[in-house]
GROMACS .gro file of C-alpha atoms in nm:
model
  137
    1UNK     CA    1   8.021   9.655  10.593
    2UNK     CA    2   7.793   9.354  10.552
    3UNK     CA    3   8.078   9.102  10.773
    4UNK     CA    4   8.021   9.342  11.046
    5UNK     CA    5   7.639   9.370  11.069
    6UNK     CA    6   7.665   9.015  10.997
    7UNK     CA    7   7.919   8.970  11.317
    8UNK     CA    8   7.711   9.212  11.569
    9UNK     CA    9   7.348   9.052  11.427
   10UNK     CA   10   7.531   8.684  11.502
   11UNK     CA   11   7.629   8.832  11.863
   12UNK     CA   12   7.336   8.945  11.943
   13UNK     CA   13   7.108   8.634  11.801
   14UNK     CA   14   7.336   8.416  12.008
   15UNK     CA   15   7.333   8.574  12.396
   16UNK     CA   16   6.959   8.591  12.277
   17UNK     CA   17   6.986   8.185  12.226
   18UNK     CA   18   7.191   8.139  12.516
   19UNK     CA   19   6.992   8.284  12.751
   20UNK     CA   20   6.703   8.101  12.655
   21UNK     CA   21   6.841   7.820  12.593
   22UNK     CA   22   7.134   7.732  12.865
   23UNK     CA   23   7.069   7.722  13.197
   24UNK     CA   24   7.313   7.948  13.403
   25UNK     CA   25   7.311   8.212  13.171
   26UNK     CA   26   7.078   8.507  13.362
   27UNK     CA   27   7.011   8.824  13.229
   28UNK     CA   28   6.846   8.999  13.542
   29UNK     CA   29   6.563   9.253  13.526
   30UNK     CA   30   6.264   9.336  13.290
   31UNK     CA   31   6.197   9.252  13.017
   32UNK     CA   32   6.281   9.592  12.809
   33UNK     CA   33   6.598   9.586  12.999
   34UNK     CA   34   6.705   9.244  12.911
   35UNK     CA   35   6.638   9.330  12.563
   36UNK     CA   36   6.853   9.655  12.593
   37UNK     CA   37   7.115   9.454  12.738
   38UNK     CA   38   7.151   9.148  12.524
   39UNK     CA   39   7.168   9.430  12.228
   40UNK     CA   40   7.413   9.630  12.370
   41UNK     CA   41   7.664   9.300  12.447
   42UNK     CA   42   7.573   9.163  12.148
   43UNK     CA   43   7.708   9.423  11.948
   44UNK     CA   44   8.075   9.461  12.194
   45UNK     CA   45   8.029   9.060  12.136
   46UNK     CA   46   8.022   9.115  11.757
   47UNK     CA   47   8.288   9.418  11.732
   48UNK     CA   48   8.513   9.225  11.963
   49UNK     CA   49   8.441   8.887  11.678
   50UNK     CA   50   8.555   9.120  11.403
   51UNK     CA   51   8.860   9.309  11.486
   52UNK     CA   52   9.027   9.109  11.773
   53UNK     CA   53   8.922   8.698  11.654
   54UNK     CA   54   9.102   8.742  11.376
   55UNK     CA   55   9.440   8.813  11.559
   56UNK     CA   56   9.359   8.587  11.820
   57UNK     CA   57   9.297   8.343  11.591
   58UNK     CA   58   9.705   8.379  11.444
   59UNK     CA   59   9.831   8.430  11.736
   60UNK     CA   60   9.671   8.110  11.838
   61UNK     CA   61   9.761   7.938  11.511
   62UNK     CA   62  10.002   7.667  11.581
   63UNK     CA   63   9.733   7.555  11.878
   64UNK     CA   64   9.475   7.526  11.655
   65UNK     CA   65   9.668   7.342  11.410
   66UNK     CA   66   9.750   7.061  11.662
   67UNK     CA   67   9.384   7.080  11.816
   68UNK     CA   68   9.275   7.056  11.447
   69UNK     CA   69   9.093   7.399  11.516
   70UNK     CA   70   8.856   7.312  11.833
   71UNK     CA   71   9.127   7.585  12.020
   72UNK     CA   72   8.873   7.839  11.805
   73UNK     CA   73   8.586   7.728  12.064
   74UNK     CA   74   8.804   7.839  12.321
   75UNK     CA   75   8.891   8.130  12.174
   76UNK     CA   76   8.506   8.205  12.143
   77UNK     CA   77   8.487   8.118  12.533
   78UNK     CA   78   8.747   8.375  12.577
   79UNK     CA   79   8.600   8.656  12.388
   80UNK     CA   80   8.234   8.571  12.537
   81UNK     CA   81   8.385   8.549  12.900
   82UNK     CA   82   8.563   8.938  12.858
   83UNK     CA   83   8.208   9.051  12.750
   84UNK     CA   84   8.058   8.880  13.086
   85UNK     CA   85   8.347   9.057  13.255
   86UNK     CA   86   8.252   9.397  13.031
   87UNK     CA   87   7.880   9.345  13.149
   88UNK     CA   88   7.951   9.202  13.490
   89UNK     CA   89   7.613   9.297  13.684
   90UNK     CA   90   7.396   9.277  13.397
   91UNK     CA   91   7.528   8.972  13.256
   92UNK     CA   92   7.576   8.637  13.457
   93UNK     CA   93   7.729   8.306  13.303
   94UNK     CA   94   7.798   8.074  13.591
   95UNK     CA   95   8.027   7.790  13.525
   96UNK     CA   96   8.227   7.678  13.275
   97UNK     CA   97   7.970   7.454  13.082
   98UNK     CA   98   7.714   7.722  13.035
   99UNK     CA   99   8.000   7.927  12.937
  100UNK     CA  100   8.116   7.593  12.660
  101UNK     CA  101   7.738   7.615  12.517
  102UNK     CA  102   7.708   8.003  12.536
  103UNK     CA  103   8.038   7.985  12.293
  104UNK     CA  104   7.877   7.698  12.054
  105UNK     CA  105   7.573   7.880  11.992
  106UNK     CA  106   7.727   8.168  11.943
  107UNK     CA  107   8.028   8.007  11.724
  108UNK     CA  108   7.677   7.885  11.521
  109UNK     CA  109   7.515   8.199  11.473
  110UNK     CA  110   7.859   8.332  11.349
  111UNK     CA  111   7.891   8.046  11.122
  112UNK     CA  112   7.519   8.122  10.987
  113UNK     CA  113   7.503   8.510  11.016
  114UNK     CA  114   7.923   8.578  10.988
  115UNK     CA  115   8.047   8.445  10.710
  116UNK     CA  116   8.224   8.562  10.425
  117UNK     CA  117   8.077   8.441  10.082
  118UNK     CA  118   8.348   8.367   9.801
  119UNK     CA  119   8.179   8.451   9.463
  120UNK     CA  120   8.333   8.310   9.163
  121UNK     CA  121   8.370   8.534   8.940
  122UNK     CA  122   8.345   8.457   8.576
  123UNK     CA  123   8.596   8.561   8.348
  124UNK     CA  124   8.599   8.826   8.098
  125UNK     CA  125   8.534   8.760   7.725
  126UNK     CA  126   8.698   8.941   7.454
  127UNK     CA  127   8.468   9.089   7.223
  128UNK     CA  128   8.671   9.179   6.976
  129UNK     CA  129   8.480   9.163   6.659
  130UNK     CA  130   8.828   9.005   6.513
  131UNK     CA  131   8.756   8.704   6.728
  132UNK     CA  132   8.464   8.553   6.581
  133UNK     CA  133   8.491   8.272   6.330
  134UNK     CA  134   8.211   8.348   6.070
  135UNK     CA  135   8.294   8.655   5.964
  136UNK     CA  136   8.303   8.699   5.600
  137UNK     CA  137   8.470   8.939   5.384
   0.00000   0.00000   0.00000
């Protein structure tokens, strides 16, 4: 449950960075309604990161094993670019570079926000009372 909110808060963080940030991204209208919209793509943005990447991501495996995984930015311009389809009059990314940085920030928000943390786990000890060495009889 915590990958997902993780995946729909790095969506959302990310249009929110790309439309400040990179020119040719628009998000037309006031300001309540840009803030409706970039929430409302960022979470398709983030359910679409969650369930479909990952199958993308093997289907495309032998691609990104030659590319030495840069096809995965493409794959991000992919998913971001059937969102701008998704959100067509609300949404405008003109170009193919704002489209390139529009993926990056978002691939960096889903780095920061996204990502799985492995936790070692320590093992069990035995606590037999057999085990321990000074025990006297």
């Amino acid at each position: 449950m915590k990958h997902i909110f993780g995946c729909v808060l790095a969506g959302c963080i990310g249009l929110a960075l790309a439309l400040l940030l990179v020119p040719g991204v628009e998000v037309p209208g006031n300001m309540t309604q840009v803030i409706k919209i970039i929430i409302l793509a960022g979470i398709v943005l983030g359910l679409f990161n969650y369930f479909l990447k990952p199958i993308l991501k093997l289907i495309t495996l032998p691609l990104r094993l030659l590319t030495l995984g840069l096809f995965g930015l493409v794959i991000n311009m992919v998913i971001i670019w059937v969102v701008d389809v998704i959100f067509t009059p609300e949404i405008n990314i003109i170009g193919l570079w704002p489209l390139f940085w529009t993926g990056l920030l978002v691939w960096g928000t889903n780095l920061v926000f996204a990502r799985k943390r492995l936790r070692l786990k320590r093992p069990k000890r035995n606590r037999d009372y057999r085990d321990y060495d000074d025990y006297d009889d």
